[in-house]
Structures are given as C-alpha cells and as structure tokens.
mmCIF file of C-alpha atoms and ligand atoms in Angstrom:
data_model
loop_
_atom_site.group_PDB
_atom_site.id
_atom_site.type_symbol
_atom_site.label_atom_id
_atom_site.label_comp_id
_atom_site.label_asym_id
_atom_site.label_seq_id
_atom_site.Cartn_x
_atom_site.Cartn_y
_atom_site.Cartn_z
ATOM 1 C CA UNK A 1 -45.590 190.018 201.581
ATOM 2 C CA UNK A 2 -42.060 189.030 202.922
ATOM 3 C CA UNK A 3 -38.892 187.959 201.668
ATOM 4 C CA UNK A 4 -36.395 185.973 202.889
ATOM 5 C CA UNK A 5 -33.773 185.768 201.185
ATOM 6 C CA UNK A 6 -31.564 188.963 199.469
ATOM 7 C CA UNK A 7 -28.599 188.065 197.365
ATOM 8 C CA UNK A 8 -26.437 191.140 195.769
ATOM 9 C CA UNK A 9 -24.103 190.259 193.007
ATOM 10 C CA UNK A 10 -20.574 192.373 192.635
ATOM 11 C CA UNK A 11 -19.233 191.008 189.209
ATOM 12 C CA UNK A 12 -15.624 192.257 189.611
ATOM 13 C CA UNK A 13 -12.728 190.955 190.106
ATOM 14 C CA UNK A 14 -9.123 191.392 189.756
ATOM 15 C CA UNK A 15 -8.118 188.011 187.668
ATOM 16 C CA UNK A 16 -9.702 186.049 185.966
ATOM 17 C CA UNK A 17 -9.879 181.981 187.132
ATOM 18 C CA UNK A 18 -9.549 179.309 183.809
ATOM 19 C CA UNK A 19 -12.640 177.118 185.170
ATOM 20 C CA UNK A 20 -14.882 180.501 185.588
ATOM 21 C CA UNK A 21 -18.331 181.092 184.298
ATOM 22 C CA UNK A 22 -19.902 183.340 186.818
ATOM 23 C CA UNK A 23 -20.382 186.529 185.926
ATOM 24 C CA UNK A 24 -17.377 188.439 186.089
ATOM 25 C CA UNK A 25 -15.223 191.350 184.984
ATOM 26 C CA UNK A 26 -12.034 193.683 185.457
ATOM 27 C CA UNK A 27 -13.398 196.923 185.731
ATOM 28 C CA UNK A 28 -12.224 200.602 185.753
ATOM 29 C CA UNK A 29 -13.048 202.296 189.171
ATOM 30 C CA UNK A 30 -15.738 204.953 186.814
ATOM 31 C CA UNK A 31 -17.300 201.274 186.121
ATOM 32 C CA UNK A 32 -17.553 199.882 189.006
ATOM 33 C CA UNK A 33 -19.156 203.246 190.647
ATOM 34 C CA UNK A 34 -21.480 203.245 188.206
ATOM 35 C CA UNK A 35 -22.570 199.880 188.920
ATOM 36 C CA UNK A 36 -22.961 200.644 192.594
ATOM 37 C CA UNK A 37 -25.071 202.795 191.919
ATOM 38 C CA UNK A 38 -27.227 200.896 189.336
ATOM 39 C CA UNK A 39 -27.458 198.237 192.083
ATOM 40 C CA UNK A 40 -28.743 200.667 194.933
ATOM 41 C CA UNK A 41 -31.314 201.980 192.594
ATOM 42 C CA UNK A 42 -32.302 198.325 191.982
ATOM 43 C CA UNK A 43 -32.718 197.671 195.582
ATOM 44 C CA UNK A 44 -35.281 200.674 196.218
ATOM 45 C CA UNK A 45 -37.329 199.372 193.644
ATOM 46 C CA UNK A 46 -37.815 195.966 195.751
ATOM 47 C CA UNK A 47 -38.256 198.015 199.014
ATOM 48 C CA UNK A 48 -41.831 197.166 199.278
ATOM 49 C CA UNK A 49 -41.495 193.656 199.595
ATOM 50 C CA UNK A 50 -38.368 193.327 201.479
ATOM 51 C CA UNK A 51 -39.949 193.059 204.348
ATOM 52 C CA UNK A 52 -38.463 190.114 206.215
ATOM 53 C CA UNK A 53 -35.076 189.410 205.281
ATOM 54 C CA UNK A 54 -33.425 186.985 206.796
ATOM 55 C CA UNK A 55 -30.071 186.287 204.844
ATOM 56 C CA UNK A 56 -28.469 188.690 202.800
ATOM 57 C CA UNK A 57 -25.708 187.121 200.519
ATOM 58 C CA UNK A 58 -23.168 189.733 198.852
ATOM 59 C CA UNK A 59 -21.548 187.392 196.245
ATOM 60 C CA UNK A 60 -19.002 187.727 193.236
ATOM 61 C CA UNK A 61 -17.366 187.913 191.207
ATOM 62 C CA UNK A 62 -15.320 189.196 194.101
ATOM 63 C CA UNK A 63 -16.744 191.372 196.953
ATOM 64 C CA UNK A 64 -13.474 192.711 198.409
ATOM 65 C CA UNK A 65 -12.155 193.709 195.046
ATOM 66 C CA UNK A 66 -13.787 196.646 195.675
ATOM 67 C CA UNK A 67 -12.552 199.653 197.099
ATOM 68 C CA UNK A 68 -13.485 200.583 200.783
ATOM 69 C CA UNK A 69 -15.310 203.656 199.805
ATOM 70 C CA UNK A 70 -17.531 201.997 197.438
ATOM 71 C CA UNK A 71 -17.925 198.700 199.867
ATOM 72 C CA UNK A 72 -19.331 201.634 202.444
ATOM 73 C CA UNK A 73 -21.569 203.227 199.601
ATOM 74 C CA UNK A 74 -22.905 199.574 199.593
ATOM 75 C CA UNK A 75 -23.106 198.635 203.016
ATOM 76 C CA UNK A 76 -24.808 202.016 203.694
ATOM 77 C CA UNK A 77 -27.807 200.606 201.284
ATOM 78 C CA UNK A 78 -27.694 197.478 202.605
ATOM 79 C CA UNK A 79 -27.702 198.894 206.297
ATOM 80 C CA UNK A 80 -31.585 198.349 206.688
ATOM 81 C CA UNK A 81 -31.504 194.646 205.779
ATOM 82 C CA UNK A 82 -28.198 193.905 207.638
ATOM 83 C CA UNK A 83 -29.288 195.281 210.814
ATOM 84 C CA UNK A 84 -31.937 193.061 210.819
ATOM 85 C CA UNK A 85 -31.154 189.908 209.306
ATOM 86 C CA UNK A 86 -29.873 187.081 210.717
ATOM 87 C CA UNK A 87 -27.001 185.555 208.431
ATOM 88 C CA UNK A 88 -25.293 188.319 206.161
ATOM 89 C CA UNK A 89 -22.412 186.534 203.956
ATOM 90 C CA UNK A 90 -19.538 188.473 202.009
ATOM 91 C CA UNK A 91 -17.552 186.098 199.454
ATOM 92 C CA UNK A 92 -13.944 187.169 199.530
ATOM 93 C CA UNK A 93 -10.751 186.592 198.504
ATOM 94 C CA UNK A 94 -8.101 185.819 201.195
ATOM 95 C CA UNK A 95 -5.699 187.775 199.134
ATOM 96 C CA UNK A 96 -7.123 191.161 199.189
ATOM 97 C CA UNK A 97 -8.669 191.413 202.722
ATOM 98 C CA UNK A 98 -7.443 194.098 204.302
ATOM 99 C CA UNK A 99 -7.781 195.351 207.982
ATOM 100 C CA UNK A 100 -9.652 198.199 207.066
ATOM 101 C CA UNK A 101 -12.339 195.654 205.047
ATOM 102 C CA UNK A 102 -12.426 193.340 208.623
ATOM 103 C CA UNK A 103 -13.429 196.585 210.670
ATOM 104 C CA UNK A 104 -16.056 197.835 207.929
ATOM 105 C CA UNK A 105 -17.638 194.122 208.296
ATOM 106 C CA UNK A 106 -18.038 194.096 212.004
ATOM 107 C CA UNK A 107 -19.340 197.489 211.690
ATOM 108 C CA UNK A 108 -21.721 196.787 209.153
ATOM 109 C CA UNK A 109 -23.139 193.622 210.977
ATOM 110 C CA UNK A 110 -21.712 191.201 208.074
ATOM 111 C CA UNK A 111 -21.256 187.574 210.430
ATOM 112 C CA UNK A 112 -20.655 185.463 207.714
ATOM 113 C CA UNK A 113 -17.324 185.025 205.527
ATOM 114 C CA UNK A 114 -17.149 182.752 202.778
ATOM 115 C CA UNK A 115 -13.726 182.514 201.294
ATOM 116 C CA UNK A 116 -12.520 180.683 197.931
ATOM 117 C CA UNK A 117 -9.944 179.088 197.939
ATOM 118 C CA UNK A 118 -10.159 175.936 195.877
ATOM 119 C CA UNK A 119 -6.690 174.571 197.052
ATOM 120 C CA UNK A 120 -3.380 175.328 198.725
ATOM 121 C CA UNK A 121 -1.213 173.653 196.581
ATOM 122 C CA UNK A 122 0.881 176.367 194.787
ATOM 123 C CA UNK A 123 1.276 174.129 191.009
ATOM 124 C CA UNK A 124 -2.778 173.534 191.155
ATOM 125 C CA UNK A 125 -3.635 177.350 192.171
ATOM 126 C CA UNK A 126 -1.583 178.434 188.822
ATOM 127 C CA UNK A 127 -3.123 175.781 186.918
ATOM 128 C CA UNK A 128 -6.205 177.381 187.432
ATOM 129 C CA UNK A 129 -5.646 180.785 187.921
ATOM 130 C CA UNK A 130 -6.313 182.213 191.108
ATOM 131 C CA UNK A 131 -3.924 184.157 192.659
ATOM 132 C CA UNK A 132 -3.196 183.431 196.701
ATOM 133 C CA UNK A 133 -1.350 181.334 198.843
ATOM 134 C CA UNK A 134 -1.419 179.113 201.613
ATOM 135 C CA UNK A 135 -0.444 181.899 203.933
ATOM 136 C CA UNK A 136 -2.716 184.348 202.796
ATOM 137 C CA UNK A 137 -5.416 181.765 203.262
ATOM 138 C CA UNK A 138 -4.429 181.519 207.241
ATOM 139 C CA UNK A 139 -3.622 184.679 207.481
ATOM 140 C CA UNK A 140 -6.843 185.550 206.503
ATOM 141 C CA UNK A 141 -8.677 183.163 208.497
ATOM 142 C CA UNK A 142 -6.573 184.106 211.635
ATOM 143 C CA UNK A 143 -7.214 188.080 211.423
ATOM 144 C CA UNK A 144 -11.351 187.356 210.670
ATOM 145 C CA UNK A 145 -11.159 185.098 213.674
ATOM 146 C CA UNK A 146 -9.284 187.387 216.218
ATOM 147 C CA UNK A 147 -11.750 189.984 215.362
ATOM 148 C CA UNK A 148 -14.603 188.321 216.393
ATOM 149 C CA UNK A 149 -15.867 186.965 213.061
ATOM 150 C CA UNK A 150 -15.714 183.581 213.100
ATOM 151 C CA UNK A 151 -18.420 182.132 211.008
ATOM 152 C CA UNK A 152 -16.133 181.160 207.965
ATOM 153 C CA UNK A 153 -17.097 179.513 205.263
ATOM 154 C CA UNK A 154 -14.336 177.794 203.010
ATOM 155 C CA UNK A 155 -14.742 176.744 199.249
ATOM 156 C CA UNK A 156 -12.927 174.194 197.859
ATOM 157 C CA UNK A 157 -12.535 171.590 194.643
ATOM 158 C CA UNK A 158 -11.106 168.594 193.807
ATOM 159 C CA UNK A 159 -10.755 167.395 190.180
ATOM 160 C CA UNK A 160 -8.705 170.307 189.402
ATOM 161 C CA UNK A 161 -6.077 170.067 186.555
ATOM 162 C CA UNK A 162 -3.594 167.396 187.529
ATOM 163 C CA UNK A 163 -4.492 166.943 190.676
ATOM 164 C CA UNK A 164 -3.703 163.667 192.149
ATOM 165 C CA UNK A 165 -5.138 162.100 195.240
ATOM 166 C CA UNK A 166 -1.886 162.601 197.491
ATOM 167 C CA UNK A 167 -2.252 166.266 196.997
ATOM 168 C CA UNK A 168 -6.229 166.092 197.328
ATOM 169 C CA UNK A 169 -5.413 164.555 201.036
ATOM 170 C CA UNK A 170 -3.017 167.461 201.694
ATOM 171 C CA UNK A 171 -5.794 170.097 200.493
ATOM 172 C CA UNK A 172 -8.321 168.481 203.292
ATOM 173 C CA UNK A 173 -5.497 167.655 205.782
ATOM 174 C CA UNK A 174 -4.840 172.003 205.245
ATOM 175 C CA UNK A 175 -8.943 172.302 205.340
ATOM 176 C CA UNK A 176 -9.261 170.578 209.196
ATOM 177 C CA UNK A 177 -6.749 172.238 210.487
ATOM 178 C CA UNK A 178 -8.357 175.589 209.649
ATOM 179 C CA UNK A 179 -10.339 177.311 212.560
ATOM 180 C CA UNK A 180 -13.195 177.442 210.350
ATOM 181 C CA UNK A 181 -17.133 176.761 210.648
ATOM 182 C CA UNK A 182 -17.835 175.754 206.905
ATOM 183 C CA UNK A 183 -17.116 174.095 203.912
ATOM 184 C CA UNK A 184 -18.047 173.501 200.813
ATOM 185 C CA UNK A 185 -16.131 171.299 198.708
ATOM 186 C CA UNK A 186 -17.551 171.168 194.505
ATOM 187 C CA UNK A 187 -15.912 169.177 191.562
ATOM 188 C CA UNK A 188 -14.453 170.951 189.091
ATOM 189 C CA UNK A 189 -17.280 171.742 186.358
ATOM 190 C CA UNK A 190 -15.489 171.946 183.040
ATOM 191 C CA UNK A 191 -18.024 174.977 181.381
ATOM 192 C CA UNK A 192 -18.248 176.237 178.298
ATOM 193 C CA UNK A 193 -16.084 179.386 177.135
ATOM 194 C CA UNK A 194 -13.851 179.109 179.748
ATOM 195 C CA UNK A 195 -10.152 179.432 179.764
ATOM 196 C CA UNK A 196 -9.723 175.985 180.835
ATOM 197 C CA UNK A 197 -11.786 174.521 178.241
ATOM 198 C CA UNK A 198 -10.016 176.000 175.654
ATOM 199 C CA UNK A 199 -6.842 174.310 177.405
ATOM 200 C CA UNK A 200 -8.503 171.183 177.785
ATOM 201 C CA UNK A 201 -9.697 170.968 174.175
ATOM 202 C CA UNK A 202 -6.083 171.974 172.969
ATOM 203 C CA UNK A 203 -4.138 169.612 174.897
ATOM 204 C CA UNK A 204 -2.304 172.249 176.386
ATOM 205 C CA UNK A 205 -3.887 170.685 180.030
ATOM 206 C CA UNK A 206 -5.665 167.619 181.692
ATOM 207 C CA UNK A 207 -7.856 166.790 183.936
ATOM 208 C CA UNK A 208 -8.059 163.934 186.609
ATOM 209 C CA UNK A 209 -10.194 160.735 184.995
ATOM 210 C CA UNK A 210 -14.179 160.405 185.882
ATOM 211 C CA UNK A 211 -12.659 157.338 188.446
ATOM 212 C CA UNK A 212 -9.991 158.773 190.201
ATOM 213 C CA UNK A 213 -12.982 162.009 190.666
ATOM 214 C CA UNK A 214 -15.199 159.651 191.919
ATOM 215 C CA UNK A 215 -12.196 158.356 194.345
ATOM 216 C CA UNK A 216 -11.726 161.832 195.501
ATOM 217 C CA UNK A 217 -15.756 162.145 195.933
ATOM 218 C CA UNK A 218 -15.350 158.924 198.098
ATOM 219 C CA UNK A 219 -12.091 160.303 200.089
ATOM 220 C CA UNK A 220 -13.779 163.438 200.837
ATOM 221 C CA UNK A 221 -17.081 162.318 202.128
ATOM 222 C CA UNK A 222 -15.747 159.145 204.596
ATOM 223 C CA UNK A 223 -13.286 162.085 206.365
ATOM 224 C CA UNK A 224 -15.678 164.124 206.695
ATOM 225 C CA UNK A 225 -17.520 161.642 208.561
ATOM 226 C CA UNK A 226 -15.199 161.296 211.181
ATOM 227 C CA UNK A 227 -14.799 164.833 211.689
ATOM 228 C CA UNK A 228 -16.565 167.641 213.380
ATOM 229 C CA UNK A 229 -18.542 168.851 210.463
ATOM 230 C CA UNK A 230 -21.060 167.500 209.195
ATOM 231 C CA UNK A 231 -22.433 167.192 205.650
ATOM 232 C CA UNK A 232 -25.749 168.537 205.264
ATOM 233 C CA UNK A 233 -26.031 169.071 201.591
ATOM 234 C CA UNK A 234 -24.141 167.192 198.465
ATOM 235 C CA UNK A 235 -21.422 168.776 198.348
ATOM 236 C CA UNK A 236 -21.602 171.211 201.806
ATOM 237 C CA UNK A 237 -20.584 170.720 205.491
ATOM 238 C CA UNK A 238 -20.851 172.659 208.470
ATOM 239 C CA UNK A 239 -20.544 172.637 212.486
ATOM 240 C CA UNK A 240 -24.216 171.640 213.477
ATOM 241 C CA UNK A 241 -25.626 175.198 214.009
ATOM 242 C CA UNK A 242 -23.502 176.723 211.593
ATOM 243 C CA UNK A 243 -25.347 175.589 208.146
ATOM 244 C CA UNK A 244 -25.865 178.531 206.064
ATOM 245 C CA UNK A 245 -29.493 180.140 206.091
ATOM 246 C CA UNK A 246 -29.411 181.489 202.674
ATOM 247 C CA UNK A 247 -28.330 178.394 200.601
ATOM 248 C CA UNK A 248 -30.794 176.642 202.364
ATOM 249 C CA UNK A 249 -33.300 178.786 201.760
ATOM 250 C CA UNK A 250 -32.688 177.754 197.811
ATOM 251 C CA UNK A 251 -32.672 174.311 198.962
ATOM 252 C CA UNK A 252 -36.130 174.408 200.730
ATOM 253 C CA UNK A 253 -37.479 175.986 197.559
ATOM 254 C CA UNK A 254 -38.220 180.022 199.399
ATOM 255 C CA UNK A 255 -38.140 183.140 197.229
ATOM 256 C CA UNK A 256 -35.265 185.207 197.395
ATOM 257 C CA UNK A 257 -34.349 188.696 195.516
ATOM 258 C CA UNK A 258 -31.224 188.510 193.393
ATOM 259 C CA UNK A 259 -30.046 192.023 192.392
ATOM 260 C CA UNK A 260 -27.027 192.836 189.912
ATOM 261 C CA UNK A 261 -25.691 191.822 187.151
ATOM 262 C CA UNK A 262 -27.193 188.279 185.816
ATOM 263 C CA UNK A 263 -28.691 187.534 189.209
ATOM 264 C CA UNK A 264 -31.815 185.418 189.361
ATOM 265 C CA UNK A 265 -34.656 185.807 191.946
ATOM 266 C CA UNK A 266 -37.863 183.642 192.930
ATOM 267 C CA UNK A 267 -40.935 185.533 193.663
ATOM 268 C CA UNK A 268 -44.910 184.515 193.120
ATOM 269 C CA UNK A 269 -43.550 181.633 191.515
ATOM 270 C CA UNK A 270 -41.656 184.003 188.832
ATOM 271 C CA UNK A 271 -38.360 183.480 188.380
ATOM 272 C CA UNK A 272 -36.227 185.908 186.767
ATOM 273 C CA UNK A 273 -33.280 186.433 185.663
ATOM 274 C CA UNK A 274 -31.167 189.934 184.712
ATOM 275 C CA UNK A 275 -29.245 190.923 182.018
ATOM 276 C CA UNK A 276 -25.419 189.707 182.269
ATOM 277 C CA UNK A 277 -23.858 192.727 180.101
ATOM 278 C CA UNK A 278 -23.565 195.709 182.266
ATOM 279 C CA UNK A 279 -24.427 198.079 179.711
ATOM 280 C CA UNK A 280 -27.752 196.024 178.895
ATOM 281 C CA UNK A 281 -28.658 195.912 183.189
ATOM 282 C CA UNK A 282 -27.857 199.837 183.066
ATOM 283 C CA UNK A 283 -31.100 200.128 180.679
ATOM 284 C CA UNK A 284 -33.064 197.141 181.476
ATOM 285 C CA UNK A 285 -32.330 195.358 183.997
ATOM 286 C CA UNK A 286 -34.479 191.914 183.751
ATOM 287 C CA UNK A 287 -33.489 189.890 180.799
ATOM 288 C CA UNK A 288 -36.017 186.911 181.033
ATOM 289 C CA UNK A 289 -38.770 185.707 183.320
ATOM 290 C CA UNK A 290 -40.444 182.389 183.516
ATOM 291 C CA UNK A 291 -43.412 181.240 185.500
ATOM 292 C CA UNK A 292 -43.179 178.105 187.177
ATOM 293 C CA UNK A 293 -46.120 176.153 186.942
ATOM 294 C CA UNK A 294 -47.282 173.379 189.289
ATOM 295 C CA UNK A 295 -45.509 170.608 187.738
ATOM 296 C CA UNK A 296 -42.904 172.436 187.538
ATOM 297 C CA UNK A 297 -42.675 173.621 191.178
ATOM 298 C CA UNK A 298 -43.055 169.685 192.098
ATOM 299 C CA UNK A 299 -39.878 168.729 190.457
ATOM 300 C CA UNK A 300 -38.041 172.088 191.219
ATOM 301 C CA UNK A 301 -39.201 171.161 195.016
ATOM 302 C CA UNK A 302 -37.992 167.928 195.273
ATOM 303 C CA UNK A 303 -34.347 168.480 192.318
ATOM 304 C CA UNK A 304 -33.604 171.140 194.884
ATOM 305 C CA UNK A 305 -34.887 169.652 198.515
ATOM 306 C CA UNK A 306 -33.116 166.009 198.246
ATOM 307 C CA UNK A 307 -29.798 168.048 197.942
ATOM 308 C CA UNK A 308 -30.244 168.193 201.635
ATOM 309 C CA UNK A 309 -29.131 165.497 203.167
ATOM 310 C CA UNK A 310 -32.280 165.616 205.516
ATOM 311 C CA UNK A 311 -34.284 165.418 202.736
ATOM 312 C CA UNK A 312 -38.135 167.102 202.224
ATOM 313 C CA UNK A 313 -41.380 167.038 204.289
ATOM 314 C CA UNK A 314 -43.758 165.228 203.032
ATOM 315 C CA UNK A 315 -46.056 168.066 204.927
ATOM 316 C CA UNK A 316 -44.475 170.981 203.279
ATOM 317 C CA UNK A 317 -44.869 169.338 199.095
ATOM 318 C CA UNK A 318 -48.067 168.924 200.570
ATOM 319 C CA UNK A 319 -48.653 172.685 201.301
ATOM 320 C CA UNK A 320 -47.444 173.808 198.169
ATOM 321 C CA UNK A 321 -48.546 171.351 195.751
ATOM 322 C CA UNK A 322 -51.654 170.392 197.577
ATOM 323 C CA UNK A 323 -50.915 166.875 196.737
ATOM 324 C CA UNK A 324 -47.887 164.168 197.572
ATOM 325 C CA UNK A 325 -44.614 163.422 196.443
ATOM 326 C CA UNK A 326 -45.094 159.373 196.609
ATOM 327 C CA UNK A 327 -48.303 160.111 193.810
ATOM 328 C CA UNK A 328 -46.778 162.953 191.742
ATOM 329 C CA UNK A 329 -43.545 161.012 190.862
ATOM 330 C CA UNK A 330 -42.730 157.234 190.725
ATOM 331 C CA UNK A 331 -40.666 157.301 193.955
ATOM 332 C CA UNK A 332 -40.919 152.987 194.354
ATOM 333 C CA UNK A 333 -38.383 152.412 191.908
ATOM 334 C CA UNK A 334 -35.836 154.853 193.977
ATOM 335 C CA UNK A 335 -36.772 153.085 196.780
ATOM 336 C CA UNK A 336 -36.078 149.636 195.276
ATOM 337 C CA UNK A 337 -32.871 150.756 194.306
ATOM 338 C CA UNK A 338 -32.094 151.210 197.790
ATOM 339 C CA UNK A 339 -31.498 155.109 196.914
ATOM 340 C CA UNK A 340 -34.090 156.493 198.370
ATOM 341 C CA UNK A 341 -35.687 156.581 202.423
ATOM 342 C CA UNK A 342 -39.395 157.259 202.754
ATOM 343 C CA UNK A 343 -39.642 157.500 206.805
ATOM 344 C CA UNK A 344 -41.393 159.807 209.511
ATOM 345 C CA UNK A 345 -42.985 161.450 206.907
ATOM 346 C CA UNK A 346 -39.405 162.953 205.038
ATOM 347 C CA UNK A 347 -38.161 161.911 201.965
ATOM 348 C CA UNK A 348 -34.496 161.813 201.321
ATOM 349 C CA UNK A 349 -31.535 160.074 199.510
ATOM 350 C CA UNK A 350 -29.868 157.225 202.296
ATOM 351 C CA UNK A 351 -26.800 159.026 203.667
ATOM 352 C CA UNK A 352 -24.427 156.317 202.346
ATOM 353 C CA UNK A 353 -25.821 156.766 198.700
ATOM 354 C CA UNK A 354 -25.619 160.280 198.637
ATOM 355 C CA UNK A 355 -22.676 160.358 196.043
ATOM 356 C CA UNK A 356 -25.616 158.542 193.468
ATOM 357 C CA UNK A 357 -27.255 161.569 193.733
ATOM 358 C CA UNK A 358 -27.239 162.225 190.020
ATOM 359 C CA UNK A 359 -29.468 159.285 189.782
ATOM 360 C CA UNK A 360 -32.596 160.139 191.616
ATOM 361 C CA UNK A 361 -31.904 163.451 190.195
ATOM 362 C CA UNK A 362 -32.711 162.179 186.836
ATOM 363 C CA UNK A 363 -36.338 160.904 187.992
ATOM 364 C CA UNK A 364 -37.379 164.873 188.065
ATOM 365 C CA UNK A 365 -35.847 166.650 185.183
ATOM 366 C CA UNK A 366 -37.593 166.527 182.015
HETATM 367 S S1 LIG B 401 -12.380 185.040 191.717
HETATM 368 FE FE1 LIG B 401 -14.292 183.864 191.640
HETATM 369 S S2 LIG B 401 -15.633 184.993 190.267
HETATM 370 FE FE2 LIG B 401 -13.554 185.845 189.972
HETATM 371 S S3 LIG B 401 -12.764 184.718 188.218
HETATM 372 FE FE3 LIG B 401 -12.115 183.602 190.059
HETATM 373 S S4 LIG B 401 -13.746 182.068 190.421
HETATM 374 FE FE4 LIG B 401 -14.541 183.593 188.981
#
C-alpha cells in the first residue's frame, strides 16, 4: 500500500475574506490546540498506509495564523513525512510571516510556499477583505527568498469587485516582477453564503461583466506566453521544473489523504469527505463516503486529467479502466470542434483553446 499524496487542513484564520467558502474560522487559542491535537490523532490512524508520501500540502484556512508553538506541535507530527517527501507546501499569508515562522520552515524541511494574495491594489484588497499590502507581499517574498526558500507559489484573481482591466495589467505587471517560481491565477467564484454574495445580491457591490472576465482570461493567458512561466494547468503556471507535485497528483487522478476539518481524501477508489463543524470532526471525524465506480472513475479521469495542459495517456485510462478513452466517451465531436488533440497516444485540449475548457468539460459530467 502507498500513498502519495498528504494534505493537512488548518481552518483558522484571522479575517474573514467576502468571496470565501473554504473552511474557515477565528478561533480562541484553547480551540485551536484542541484541534491540533484532533488532527495528530487523525494522522496516526492513517500511519499504516502512509507509506510513500511524496507531497505533503498544509493548507488553510491560514497556516501561519497559528502560533509558533502549535506550528512546532504540528511539524513535529508531520516530521516523518516531511523528511521524506519531496514537495512539502505551507499556504500563508504574507502579512503574518514572521522570521521566527521562516526559520521553523527550513528547519522542518517545508520547500514550498504558496502565498495568497489575490491582488496588490489597495481599493480591490478592501473590497474583498483580505488584509495585506503590496509591501508585505515583497517583503515577504524577499525574506523567504534570502533564506533559501525559493519555491514560491503566488495566488491570484481577476474578476474581483470593480476591477477593471488597467488595474488587472498592474496586478500581473506586480506578479512578473516578483522573484517567484509559481502562479496560479483563478476567477473570482461568486459562492453561496458568502459575504460578497450577500453584497452582490444587495447592490451594495459589483462585479466585472462575463466579457470584460473573459478579456481578462484572454490578457492573462497571451502574457503569460511570452514569459518565463509556463501554463501547465487552466488556470496554473510555473518555471518548467517547478510545477507543483501535489496538485498534480489530483490532476493525474492518485489517492491522497486529506486530514482536518472538511478535508476530502481518495483511497481504493473511496472518496471521503470529513465533517466541516469542529465539534462534529472532534467525535466523528468522516462525514460521507462515496465509492467511485468505473464509469465514474472514467469521467473523474479524464474532468480532472484535461485540466493539464499536457493532457492524459491514452496508456494510463487504459490501466485503470482497462478500456479507451476514444470508445468510452464520444471524443469525435471534440475533435471536430477543433477543441480537442488526439496525438502520440495523449489526449488533450489544443493549447490555444484552452480558455473553452468548460466545453469539453461538459462531455463528462452527468
Ligand atoms: S485567508 Fe484564505 S481561507 Fe481565510 S478567509 Fe481569506 S480566503 Fe478564506
């Protein structure tokens, strides 16, 4: 049995964003010690088939909200699977990192730093929330890179709350100057129960139309063309060599343990999911389970593997499923529609057509 992928969910964090609907909390310090502890328990009981990890994730909420004695209660856990894995990510928030939180990473073997950030622009952080600056952003990036830590991950969105494309250009102009290896850049998902919703729906706020989005899709993915990163999923880009291991383990469809609060995992084609109410995942902590059956798999397989820009192997459906993509799912009409490349035995959406992405999509939900 192995195991490749370990993702550890911290649900606190100090403010809440308007566009938010991760699972998330301001907690009391009793709370958050308690949870700690909950979530070391959790990870002895998957012991036995943590064998291989390769990518441990530590995601949030926010990570660094916590203090540094609890961050070394959880690194000391952790310890076995950092010390042997090859990617371990920390989400953080530029504003709280701290010197002391830079040396505990290096010492705990955590090479990966993902950062959100969203945008620089002062009027679009308040309009959603979040609570740093453009020179806590560098500042943060700086300090990680002059100790050593330079794998640095950046997330950003466009479609925020008045955003308009002049100030889109200056996020990304902000983003390439950054000595970074990294980014992701997502539209804004207007979500249910959120703050910004409820702002939306009340005309107290507006968002940027679906075409001036779509321009913004456009603006983002022909600069990023002609710089050094390069896309390798929708909506991610990295230096070649610096893609991250653990999101594409999701992508190529591997099973992963997901411990904490509301985090999913994939194992023996189970997928499960935890309780989200901290009080519930104190007593129980799996909330529902589902098995995924062959069809099932298929379309999970190829929903999740033609996010990549490089697409599936033919070889590796074949391994799974025991059958092929081209017979399981009517691919000609993709191909028709000039969406999709069948070649060298991969499947994948044509680079210039990734933005239509939504479309082939469709062919393998329902
Ligand atoms: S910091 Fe992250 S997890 Fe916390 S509220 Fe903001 S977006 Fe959500």
């Amino acid at each position: 049995m192995f195991m490749k992928g370990l993702y550890v969910h911290i649900p606190f964090c100090n403010s809440i964003c308007s566009y938010c609907d991760f699972c998330k909390m301001i907690a009391k310090e009793e709370v958050k010690e308690k949870y700690i502890d909950s979530l070391i328990a959790e990870l002895a009981d998957y012991k036995p088939i943590l064998t291989d990890v390769r990518s441990v994730f530590i995601g949030g909420g926010t990570p660094n909200s916590l203090n540094d004695r609890l961050l070394i209660k959880l690194f000391e856990a952790l310890k076995p699977y950092l010390n042997r894995s090859t990617e371990n990510t920390i989400e953080i928030n530029s504003e709280l990192l701290t010197a002391s939180q830079i040396q505990l990473f290096k010492l705990y073997n955590i090479n990966r730093i993902s950062i959100g950030v969203q945008t620089i622009n002062d009027k679009l952080i308040k309009a959603i929330g979040r609570k740093h600056n453009r020179l806590q952003v560098e500042e943060a990036i700086n300090e990680l890179n002059k100790a050593g830590l330079t794998n640095i991950n950046i997330d950003m969105m466009y479609g925020l709350p008045g955003q308009t494309m002049s100030e889109l250009k200056k996020d990304y102009d902000f983003l390439m100057r950054q000595k970074i290896k990294h980014f992701s850049y997502y539209s804004l998902i207007l979500e249910d129960k959120t703050i910004l919703k409820y702002q939306i729906d009340h005309g107290q706020i507006g968002i940027p139309d679906d075409d001036l989005v779509a321009d913004m899709a456009e603006y983002i993915y022909q600069k990023s063309k002609k710089s050094m990163f390069k896309q390798y999923e929708i909506s991610n880009y990295a230096i070649l060599g610096y893609e991250s291991i653990h999101n594409l383990g999701y992508w190529n469809w591997e099973e992963y343990v997901g411990i904490g609060l509301n985090a999913s995992g994939f194992i023996n084609g189970i997928r499960y999911r935890n309780n989200d109410v901290i009080a519930k995942y104190q007593l129980q902590r799996i909330a529902e389970k589902e098995e995924i059956d062959r069809q099932e798999g298929k379309k999970e397989f190829m929903l999740l593997g033609l996010r990549k820009l490089a697409g599936i192997k033919v070889a590796d459906y074949y391994q799974h499923f025991g059958s092929y993509p081209q017979t399981d799912f009517n691919l000609d009409k993709l191909k028709k529609l000039g969406l999709l490349e069948i070649k060298n035995g991969n499947i994948r959406i044509k680079e210039e057509k990734i933005l239509l992405g939504n479309i082939v999509f469709e062919e393998f939900v329902g």
